């Protein structure tokens, strides 16, 4: 497909060519390369509220929001001011610090599912550490994960199902020993029978089941609450830990994340993205007796030079405090619902094959009429529609993550007016997609 660019992306194009000299594929994280959409990636130079500006001075309403962290939008005044104040006192000491205590306290006091936590520096690190802890605590090695859930680039989780049901995983990346992938069993989402059969057969070897309770990295594959309730019960029955990977859903669908949203208590929870308010922070937490197995209290080793870095803690703290304001989450989800349902209604009237699964302030453009709950139900050819839409939206000042498998995020900084402008542009572009 070739497009005639009407907006000017000249500077981004030049910078991307230069970046290719320095970085593999010109990027420092693969999906940024715009491989599944058209044109060079945008080099963004600044953002304010719901808008970002590229090096060519084009302005966009942003629904990527740095892939989820920016629930308050760009350049939030309180976050910025507190980060600047904190940085003025030095950037890192490698000692305990007051801001770490405060962020830990606010999380634990307002979250029924966390008794103790440990801060790390990314979502991947949080998941990797939680898996190690589950193994150290249970003395067992195997892990169940689900097709369509992403847990960062942890070796044993970059794995897909082998052939046949409930066979051991096959890695999806070069560089992962087959022996690591073998410790992971990959199951389809939304299928309790397979889960129960697998737990029955392997529970003596299984340390944990890890799931994104709101799977939001491969489309938005909303699960039924009952499925998650039964999963939790089965894990208890078979003495296998349940880990909720809430790197996206944590602080997004409510202050207590998906655990609170569905009212299900996992044994361990991982966080990232929002918890750092745009700075590199991750965390894992959960039952105090399990967390007691981490060094220096216990035998599971995990450490970090920049863990609980004060500047990053400041950004997280200034963010989370704002999320505790009354009605914060109800307002986020009601304006998101208005936004997505307006577009859905339009598509229904026009007979366009698009629906928009939505939860809280997360949405996904699914180019199908079917309700999709597992990865294999996504039709890869429908991504061609997204590619056209993405391009047309960029021309008109709307920025979505550059892949049809990515979800979109609404932030507190998106006003109803911004969302109305955006939905009108999206409708106009859908006319072109489906003309
Ligand atoms: C983003 C994400 C990760 C990885 O976090 P990074 O900070 O990118 O390492 C892990 N799990 C889930 C559910 C995520 O969305």
Short mmCIF file of N, CA, C and O in Angstrom, two decimals, residues 53-176:
data_model
loop_
_atom_site.label_atom_id
_atom_site.label_comp_id
_atom_site.label_asym_id
_atom_site.label_seq_id
_atom_site.Cartn_x
_atom_site.Cartn_y
_atom_site.Cartn_z
N UNK A 53 3.17 16.95 20.12
CA UNK A 53 3.65 17.72 18.97
C UNK A 53 4.91 17.05 18.44
O UNK A 53 5.80 16.70 19.22
N UNK A 54 4.97 16.84 17.12
CA UNK A 54 6.16 16.19 16.56
C UNK A 54 7.18 17.23 16.09
O UNK A 54 6.94 18.43 16.15
N UNK A 55 8.32 16.73 15.63
CA UNK A 55 9.43 17.63 15.24
C UNK A 55 9.07 18.50 14.04
O UNK A 55 9.73 19.49 13.78
N UNK A 56 8.04 18.10 13.29
CA UNK A 56 7.58 18.93 12.17
C UNK A 56 6.49 19.91 12.60
O UNK A 56 5.85 20.55 11.76
N UNK A 57 6.28 19.97 13.93
CA UNK A 57 5.25 20.86 14.51
C UNK A 57 3.81 20.47 14.18
O UNK A 57 2.92 21.32 14.23
N UNK A 58 3.57 19.22 13.83
CA UNK A 58 2.18 18.74 13.72
C UNK A 58 1.69 18.42 15.12
O UNK A 58 2.44 17.89 15.94
N UNK A 59 0.42 18.70 15.36
CA UNK A 59 -0.16 18.44 16.68
C UNK A 59 -1.19 17.31 16.58
O UNK A 59 -1.92 17.22 15.59
N UNK A 60 -1.20 16.44 17.57
CA UNK A 60 -2.12 15.30 17.55
C UNK A 60 -2.82 15.15 18.90
O UNK A 60 -2.20 15.35 19.95
N UNK A 61 -4.08 14.73 18.89
CA UNK A 61 -4.73 14.25 20.11
C UNK A 61 -4.21 12.83 20.30
O UNK A 61 -4.29 12.00 19.40
N UNK A 62 -3.64 12.57 21.46
CA UNK A 62 -2.90 11.33 21.69
C UNK A 62 -3.75 10.30 22.43
O UNK A 62 -4.22 10.56 23.54
N UNK A 63 -3.92 9.12 21.82
CA UNK A 63 -4.61 8.02 22.50
C UNK A 63 -3.65 6.87 22.83
O UNK A 63 -4.09 5.77 23.14
N UNK A 64 -2.35 7.15 22.71
CA UNK A 64 -1.37 6.12 23.08
C UNK A 64 -0.89 6.40 24.51
O UNK A 64 -0.75 5.49 25.33
N UNK A 65 -0.70 7.70 24.79
CA UNK A 65 -0.36 8.14 26.14
C UNK A 65 0.83 7.35 26.71
O UNK A 65 0.76 6.82 27.82
N UNK A 66 1.89 7.28 25.88
CA UNK A 66 3.12 6.58 26.26
C UNK A 66 2.86 5.11 26.57
O UNK A 66 3.54 4.51 27.39
N UNK A 67 1.86 4.53 25.92
CA UNK A 67 1.47 3.12 26.09
C UNK A 67 0.78 2.85 27.42
O UNK A 67 0.79 1.72 27.90
N UNK A 68 0.23 3.89 28.02
CA UNK A 68 -0.58 3.66 29.22
C UNK A 68 -0.21 4.43 30.47
O UNK A 68 -1.08 4.75 31.27
N UNK A 69 1.06 4.73 30.69
CA UNK A 69 1.43 5.39 31.95
C UNK A 69 0.72 6.72 32.20
O UNK A 69 0.43 7.06 33.35
N UNK A 70 0.47 7.48 31.13
CA UNK A 70 0.04 8.87 31.33
C UNK A 70 -1.47 8.99 31.51
O UNK A 70 -2.16 9.62 30.73
N UNK A 71 -1.97 8.44 32.60
CA UNK A 71 -3.40 8.49 32.88
C UNK A 71 -3.86 9.92 33.14
O UNK A 71 -5.03 10.24 33.00
N UNK A 72 -2.93 10.79 33.50
CA UNK A 72 -3.29 12.20 33.73
C UNK A 72 -2.98 13.07 32.51
O UNK A 72 -3.10 14.29 32.56
N UNK A 73 -2.56 12.45 31.44
CA UNK A 73 -2.18 13.21 30.25
C UNK A 73 -0.73 13.69 30.36
O UNK A 73 -0.02 13.36 31.31
N UNK A 74 -0.33 14.48 29.37
CA UNK A 74 1.06 14.94 29.30
C UNK A 74 1.27 16.16 30.17
O UNK A 74 0.41 17.02 30.28
N UNK A 75 2.46 16.24 30.73
CA UNK A 75 2.92 17.46 31.41
C UNK A 75 1.98 17.89 32.52
O UNK A 75 1.71 19.08 32.70
N UNK A 76 1.47 16.91 33.24
CA UNK A 76 0.57 17.22 34.37
C UNK A 76 1.31 18.14 35.35
O UNK A 76 2.43 17.85 35.77
N UNK A 77 0.65 19.21 35.71
CA UNK A 77 1.31 20.25 36.48
C UNK A 77 1.86 19.76 37.83
O UNK A 77 3.00 20.04 38.19
N UNK A 78 1.03 18.99 38.55
CA UNK A 78 1.47 18.54 39.88
C UNK A 78 2.62 17.54 39.78
O UNK A 78 3.53 17.55 40.61
N UNK A 79 2.55 16.68 38.78
CA UNK A 79 3.63 15.70 38.61
C UNK A 79 4.91 16.43 38.24
O UNK A 79 5.97 16.21 38.84
N UNK A 80 4.80 17.32 37.28
CA UNK A 80 5.99 18.05 36.82
C UNK A 80 6.62 18.84 37.97
O UNK A 80 7.82 18.76 38.22
N UNK A 81 5.79 19.57 38.72
CA UNK A 81 6.33 20.41 39.79
C UNK A 81 7.01 19.57 40.87
O UNK A 81 8.06 19.93 41.38
N UNK A 82 6.40 18.43 41.20
CA UNK A 82 6.98 17.62 42.27
C UNK A 82 8.28 16.95 41.80
O UNK A 82 9.23 16.82 42.58
N UNK A 83 8.31 16.56 40.54
CA UNK A 83 9.55 15.98 40.00
C UNK A 83 10.67 17.02 40.03
O UNK A 83 11.80 16.74 40.46
N UNK A 84 10.36 18.24 39.61
CA UNK A 84 11.38 19.29 39.58
C UNK A 84 11.88 19.60 41.00
O UNK A 84 13.08 19.71 41.24
N UNK A 85 10.94 19.67 41.93
CA UNK A 85 11.33 19.93 43.32
C UNK A 85 12.26 18.83 43.84
O UNK A 85 13.28 19.09 44.47
N UNK A 86 11.90 17.59 43.51
CA UNK A 86 12.67 16.45 44.01
C UNK A 86 14.05 16.39 43.37
O UNK A 86 15.06 16.16 44.05
N UNK A 87 14.11 16.62 42.08
CA UNK A 87 15.38 16.56 41.35
C UNK A 87 16.36 17.61 41.88
O UNK A 87 17.58 17.39 41.88
N UNK A 88 15.81 18.71 42.38
CA UNK A 88 16.66 19.76 42.94
C UNK A 88 17.47 19.30 44.14
O UNK A 88 18.41 19.98 44.55
N UNK A 89 17.09 18.15 44.70
CA UNK A 89 17.81 17.66 45.89
C UNK A 89 18.74 16.50 45.56
O UNK A 89 19.24 15.82 46.46
N UNK A 90 18.94 16.26 44.28
CA UNK A 90 19.79 15.12 43.88
C UNK A 90 18.92 14.05 43.25
O UNK A 90 17.72 13.99 43.49
N UNK A 91 19.56 13.18 42.46
CA UNK A 91 18.75 12.25 41.67
C UNK A 91 18.69 10.83 42.22
O UNK A 91 17.75 10.10 41.93
N UNK A 92 19.73 10.40 42.95
CA UNK A 92 19.73 9.00 43.37
C UNK A 92 20.75 8.81 44.49
O UNK A 92 21.84 9.38 44.44
N UNK A 93 20.37 8.06 45.48
CA UNK A 93 21.28 7.86 46.61
C UNK A 93 21.58 6.39 46.88
O UNK A 93 22.50 6.05 47.62
N UNK A 94 20.76 5.51 46.35
CA UNK A 94 20.96 4.09 46.62
C UNK A 94 20.76 3.76 48.09
O UNK A 94 21.35 2.82 48.62
N UNK A 95 19.89 4.53 48.74
CA UNK A 95 19.54 4.29 50.15
C UNK A 95 18.02 4.29 50.24
O UNK A 95 17.35 4.72 49.31
N UNK A 96 17.48 3.85 51.36
CA UNK A 96 16.03 4.06 51.53
C UNK A 96 15.73 5.56 51.48
O UNK A 96 16.61 6.38 51.78
N UNK A 97 14.52 5.91 51.07
CA UNK A 97 14.15 7.33 51.04
C UNK A 97 12.68 7.51 51.36
O UNK A 97 11.87 6.60 51.17
N UNK A 98 12.37 8.70 51.85
CA UNK A 98 11.03 9.02 52.33
C UNK A 98 9.95 8.85 51.25
O UNK A 98 8.86 8.36 51.51
N UNK A 99 10.26 9.25 50.02
CA UNK A 99 9.25 9.18 48.97
C UNK A 99 8.87 7.74 48.65
O UNK A 99 7.72 7.45 48.32
N UNK A 100 9.85 6.83 48.77
CA UNK A 100 9.55 5.41 48.60
C UNK A 100 8.54 4.95 49.64
O UNK A 100 7.55 4.28 49.32
N UNK A 101 8.78 5.34 50.89
CA UNK A 101 7.81 5.01 51.95
C UNK A 101 6.42 5.53 51.61
O UNK A 101 5.42 4.84 51.76
N UNK A 102 6.39 6.78 51.14
CA UNK A 102 5.07 7.38 50.90
C UNK A 102 4.32 6.69 49.77
O UNK A 102 3.11 6.48 49.85
N UNK A 103 5.06 6.32 48.73
CA UNK A 103 4.39 5.63 47.62
C UNK A 103 3.94 4.23 48.07
O UNK A 103 2.83 3.80 47.74
N UNK A 104 4.79 3.56 48.83
CA UNK A 104 4.41 2.25 49.36
C UNK A 104 3.17 2.34 50.23
O UNK A 104 2.22 1.55 50.10
N UNK A 105 3.14 3.35 51.07
CA UNK A 105 2.03 3.53 52.00
C UNK A 105 0.72 3.80 51.27
O UNK A 105 -0.32 3.19 51.56
N UNK A 106 0.75 4.69 50.32
CA UNK A 106 -0.48 5.06 49.60
C UNK A 106 -1.03 3.84 48.85
O UNK A 106 -2.23 3.60 48.79
N UNK A 107 -0.12 3.03 48.32
CA UNK A 107 -0.57 1.84 47.58
C UNK A 107 -1.21 0.82 48.51
O UNK A 107 -2.24 0.23 48.19
N UNK A 108 -0.57 0.59 49.62
CA UNK A 108 -1.05 -0.46 50.53
C UNK A 108 -2.32 -0.02 51.26
O UNK A 108 -3.26 -0.79 51.41
N UNK A 109 -2.35 1.24 51.66
CA UNK A 109 -3.53 1.72 52.41
C UNK A 109 -4.79 1.76 51.54
O UNK A 109 -5.90 1.68 52.08
N UNK A 110 -4.63 1.91 50.27
CA UNK A 110 -5.81 2.04 49.41
C UNK A 110 -6.02 0.84 48.50
O UNK A 110 -6.70 0.92 47.49
N UNK A 111 -5.39 -0.26 48.83
CA UNK A 111 -5.51 -1.45 47.98
C UNK A 111 -5.62 -2.68 48.89
O UNK A 111 -4.66 -3.02 49.59
N UNK A 112 -6.80 -3.31 48.84
CA UNK A 112 -7.03 -4.47 49.73
C UNK A 112 -6.21 -5.69 49.33
O UNK A 112 -6.18 -6.69 50.04
N UNK A 113 -5.59 -5.64 48.18
CA UNK A 113 -4.96 -6.86 47.66
C UNK A 113 -3.44 -6.89 47.84
O UNK A 113 -2.79 -7.84 47.45
N UNK A 114 -2.91 -5.83 48.43
CA UNK A 114 -1.45 -5.73 48.57
C UNK A 114 -1.10 -5.54 50.04
O UNK A 114 -1.52 -4.58 50.66
N UNK A 115 -0.31 -6.46 50.57
CA UNK A 115 0.16 -6.32 51.96
C UNK A 115 1.60 -5.81 52.02
O UNK A 115 1.97 -5.09 52.93
N UNK A 116 2.38 -6.25 51.07
CA UNK A 116 3.77 -5.76 50.99
C UNK A 116 4.13 -5.59 49.52
O UNK A 116 3.63 -6.34 48.67
N UNK A 117 4.99 -4.64 49.24
CA UNK A 117 5.44 -4.48 47.85
C UNK A 117 6.94 -4.29 47.77
O UNK A 117 7.60 -3.95 48.76
N UNK A 118 7.46 -4.48 46.58
CA UNK A 118 8.88 -4.16 46.28
C UNK A 118 8.89 -3.36 44.98
O UNK A 118 8.31 -3.78 43.98
N UNK A 119 9.58 -2.22 44.99
CA UNK A 119 9.70 -1.42 43.77
C UNK A 119 10.87 -1.89 42.91
O UNK A 119 11.93 -2.22 43.44
N UNK A 120 10.65 -1.89 41.61
CA UNK A 120 11.70 -2.17 40.63
C UNK A 120 11.61 -1.07 39.57
O UNK A 120 10.97 -0.04 39.81
N UNK A 121 12.23 -1.27 38.40
CA UNK A 121 12.30 -0.16 37.45
C UNK A 121 11.54 -0.35 36.14
O UNK A 121 11.56 0.54 35.29
N UNK A 122 10.88 -1.51 35.96
CA UNK A 122 10.06 -1.67 34.75
C UNK A 122 9.03 -2.77 34.99
O UNK A 122 9.14 -3.54 35.96
N UNK A 123 8.06 -2.84 34.10
CA UNK A 123 7.05 -3.89 34.19
C UNK A 123 7.69 -5.27 34.00
O UNK A 123 7.36 -6.23 34.70
N UNK A 124 8.60 -5.35 33.04
CA UNK A 124 9.29 -6.62 32.79
C UNK A 124 10.00 -7.11 34.05
O UNK A 124 9.91 -8.29 34.43
N UNK A 125 10.69 -6.19 34.70
CA UNK A 125 11.43 -6.56 35.91
C UNK A 125 10.47 -7.01 37.02
O UNK A 125 10.77 -7.95 37.77
N UNK A 126 9.33 -6.35 37.10
CA UNK A 126 8.33 -6.74 38.11
C UNK A 126 7.85 -8.17 37.88
O UNK A 126 7.80 -8.99 38.81
N UNK A 127 7.54 -8.48 36.62
CA UNK A 127 7.03 -9.81 36.30
C UNK A 127 8.11 -10.87 36.52
O UNK A 127 7.87 -11.92 37.14
N UNK A 128 9.30 -10.57 36.03
CA UNK A 128 10.41 -11.52 36.18
C UNK A 128 10.66 -11.84 37.65
O UNK A 128 10.85 -13.00 38.03
N UNK A 129 10.59 -10.82 38.48
CA UNK A 129 10.84 -11.00 39.91
C UNK A 129 9.69 -11.76 40.58
O UNK A 129 9.93 -12.61 41.46
N UNK A 130 8.46 -11.47 40.17
CA UNK A 130 7.31 -12.15 40.76
C UNK A 130 7.33 -13.64 40.41
O UNK A 130 7.00 -14.49 41.25
N UNK A 131 7.75 -13.96 39.19
CA UNK A 131 7.85 -15.37 38.79
C UNK A 131 8.93 -16.07 39.63
O UNK A 131 8.74 -17.18 40.11
N UNK A 132 10.06 -15.40 39.79
CA UNK A 132 11.12 -16.00 40.61
C UNK A 132 10.62 -16.23 42.04
O UNK A 132 10.87 -17.27 42.65
N UNK A 133 9.90 -15.24 42.55
CA UNK A 133 9.38 -15.38 43.91
C UNK A 133 8.39 -16.55 44.01
O UNK A 133 8.44 -17.34 44.97
N UNK A 134 7.52 -16.66 43.01
CA UNK A 134 6.55 -17.77 43.02
C UNK A 134 7.29 -19.11 43.02
O UNK A 134 6.91 -20.05 43.74
N UNK A 135 8.34 -19.18 42.24
CA UNK A 135 9.14 -20.42 42.20
C UNK A 135 9.86 -20.65 43.52
O UNK A 135 9.88 -21.78 44.03
N UNK A 136 10.43 -19.60 44.04
CA UNK A 136 11.16 -19.74 45.31
C UNK A 136 10.23 -20.12 46.46
O UNK A 136 10.58 -20.91 47.33
N UNK A 137 9.06 -19.55 46.45
CA UNK A 137 8.10 -19.79 47.53
C UNK A 137 7.52 -21.19 47.47
O UNK A 137 7.39 -21.87 48.48
N UNK A 138 7.17 -21.62 46.24
CA UNK A 138 6.51 -22.93 46.11
C UNK A 138 7.51 -24.07 45.97
O UNK A 138 7.15 -25.24 46.16
N UNK A 139 8.74 -23.76 45.58
CA UNK A 139 9.72 -24.81 45.31
C UNK A 139 9.39 -25.58 44.03
O UNK A 139 9.87 -26.70 43.82
N UNK A 140 8.55 -24.97 43.17
CA UNK A 140 8.19 -25.61 41.90
C UNK A 140 8.60 -24.69 40.75
O UNK A 140 8.79 -23.49 40.95
N UNK A 141 8.74 -25.24 39.53
CA UNK A 141 9.35 -24.47 38.43
C UNK A 141 8.41 -24.03 37.32
O UNK A 141 8.66 -23.03 36.66
N UNK A 142 7.36 -24.79 37.07
CA UNK A 142 6.57 -24.50 35.86
C UNK A 142 5.58 -23.35 36.07
O UNK A 142 5.16 -23.06 37.19
N UNK A 143 5.26 -22.73 34.93
CA UNK A 143 4.38 -21.56 34.92
C UNK A 143 3.32 -21.77 33.84
O UNK A 143 3.63 -22.26 32.76
N UNK A 144 2.08 -21.41 34.16
CA UNK A 144 1.05 -21.37 33.11
C UNK A 144 0.85 -19.91 32.71
O UNK A 144 0.71 -19.03 33.56
N UNK A 145 0.90 -19.66 31.41
CA UNK A 145 0.51 -18.34 30.90
C UNK A 145 -0.52 -18.54 29.79
O UNK A 145 -0.76 -19.67 29.37
N UNK A 146 -1.10 -17.44 29.32
CA UNK A 146 -2.18 -17.54 28.33
C UNK A 146 -1.79 -16.86 27.03
O UNK A 146 -1.18 -15.79 27.03
N UNK A 147 -2.19 -17.52 25.94
CA UNK A 147 -1.96 -16.97 24.60
C UNK A 147 -2.72 -15.65 24.50
O UNK A 147 -3.90 -15.58 24.83
N UNK A 148 -2.01 -14.61 24.07
CA UNK A 148 -2.68 -13.31 23.95
C UNK A 148 -2.39 -12.40 25.13
O UNK A 148 -2.79 -11.25 25.13
N UNK A 149 -1.69 -12.91 26.15
CA UNK A 149 -1.26 -12.05 27.25
C UNK A 149 0.23 -11.75 27.08
O UNK A 149 1.00 -12.64 26.72
N UNK A 150 0.61 -10.52 27.33
CA UNK A 150 2.02 -10.11 27.26
C UNK A 150 2.49 -9.76 28.65
O UNK A 150 1.78 -9.10 29.40
N UNK A 151 3.68 -10.21 28.99
CA UNK A 151 4.19 -9.95 30.33
C UNK A 151 5.58 -9.34 30.30
O UNK A 151 6.39 -9.57 31.20
N UNK A 152 5.87 -8.58 29.25
CA UNK A 152 7.21 -8.02 29.13
C UNK A 152 8.12 -9.04 28.46
O UNK A 152 7.67 -10.10 28.03
N UNK A 153 9.43 -8.72 28.37
CA UNK A 153 10.31 -9.60 27.59
C UNK A 153 11.05 -10.62 28.47
O UNK A 153 12.20 -10.97 28.20
N UNK A 154 10.39 -11.10 29.48
CA UNK A 154 10.92 -12.14 30.35
C UNK A 154 11.15 -13.43 29.54
O UNK A 154 10.24 -13.88 28.83
N UNK A 155 12.35 -14.01 29.64
CA UNK A 155 12.68 -15.21 28.86
C UNK A 155 11.56 -16.24 28.82
O UNK A 155 11.07 -16.62 27.76
N UNK A 156 11.17 -16.70 30.01
CA UNK A 156 10.26 -17.85 30.05
C UNK A 156 8.82 -17.48 29.67
O UNK A 156 7.96 -18.33 29.61
N UNK A 157 8.57 -16.18 29.41
CA UNK A 157 7.21 -15.79 29.05
C UNK A 157 7.08 -15.32 27.61
O UNK A 157 5.98 -15.00 27.14
N UNK A 158 8.19 -15.27 26.89
CA UNK A 158 8.11 -14.98 25.44
C UNK A 158 7.93 -16.32 24.74
O UNK A 158 8.78 -16.79 23.99
N UNK A 159 6.77 -16.89 24.99
CA UNK A 159 6.54 -18.28 24.62
C UNK A 159 5.13 -18.41 24.08
O UNK A 159 4.21 -17.75 24.56
N UNK A 160 4.98 -19.22 23.04
CA UNK A 160 3.63 -19.52 22.57
C UNK A 160 3.37 -21.02 22.71
O UNK A 160 4.30 -21.79 22.99
N UNK A 161 2.12 -21.39 22.49
CA UNK A 161 1.77 -22.80 22.64
C UNK A 161 2.47 -23.64 21.59
O UNK A 161 2.59 -23.22 20.43
N UNK A 162 2.93 -24.82 21.98
CA UNK A 162 3.45 -25.77 20.99
C UNK A 162 2.25 -26.42 20.31
O UNK A 162 1.11 -26.05 20.53
N UNK A 163 2.49 -27.40 19.46
CA UNK A 163 1.35 -28.05 18.81
C UNK A 163 0.67 -28.99 19.80
O UNK A 163 1.30 -29.53 20.70
N UNK A 164 -0.62 -29.17 19.62
CA UNK A 164 -1.38 -30.02 20.54
C UNK A 164 -1.76 -29.24 21.78
O UNK A 164 -1.21 -28.18 22.06
N UNK A 165 -2.72 -29.74 22.51
CA UNK A 165 -3.20 -29.02 23.69
C UNK A 165 -2.28 -29.21 24.88
O UNK A 165 -1.77 -30.29 25.11
N UNK A 166 -2.09 -28.12 25.61
CA UNK A 166 -1.36 -28.19 26.87
C UNK A 166 0.03 -28.82 26.75
O UNK A 166 0.51 -29.45 27.66
N UNK A 167 0.63 -28.65 25.58
CA UNK A 167 2.03 -29.07 25.49
C UNK A 167 2.87 -27.91 25.98
O UNK A 167 2.37 -26.83 26.21
N UNK A 168 4.15 -28.12 26.11
CA UNK A 168 4.99 -27.07 26.63
C UNK A 168 5.27 -26.02 25.57
O UNK A 168 5.14 -26.27 24.39
N UNK A 169 5.66 -24.86 26.05
CA UNK A 169 5.78 -23.72 25.16
C UNK A 169 6.96 -23.78 24.20
O UNK A 169 7.93 -24.50 24.41
N UNK A 170 6.83 -22.97 23.14
CA UNK A 170 7.90 -22.78 22.17
C UNK A 170 8.20 -21.29 22.19
O UNK A 170 7.28 -20.48 22.16
N UNK A 171 9.48 -20.91 22.24
CA UNK A 171 9.76 -19.49 22.40
C UNK A 171 9.40 -18.69 21.14
O UNK A 171 9.46 -19.20 20.02
N UNK A 172 9.03 -17.44 21.34
CA UNK A 172 8.67 -16.56 20.22
C UNK A 172 9.81 -15.60 19.91
O UNK A 172 9.65 -14.70 19.11
N UNK A 173 10.94 -15.78 20.57
CA UNK A 173 12.10 -14.93 20.31
C UNK A 173 13.31 -15.83 20.18
O UNK A 173 13.42 -16.83 20.89
N UNK A 174 14.24 -15.45 19.30
CA UNK A 174 15.52 -16.15 19.28
C UNK A 174 16.24 -15.83 20.59
O UNK A 174 15.97 -14.81 21.23
N UNK A 175 17.12 -16.70 21.00
CA UNK A 175 17.95 -16.42 22.17
C UNK A 175 17.37 -16.95 23.46
O UNK A 175 17.90 -16.66 24.54
N UNK A 176 16.28 -17.68 23.38
CA UNK A 176 15.70 -18.25 24.59
C UNK A 176 15.91 -19.77 24.56
O UNK A 176 15.43 -20.44 23.65
#
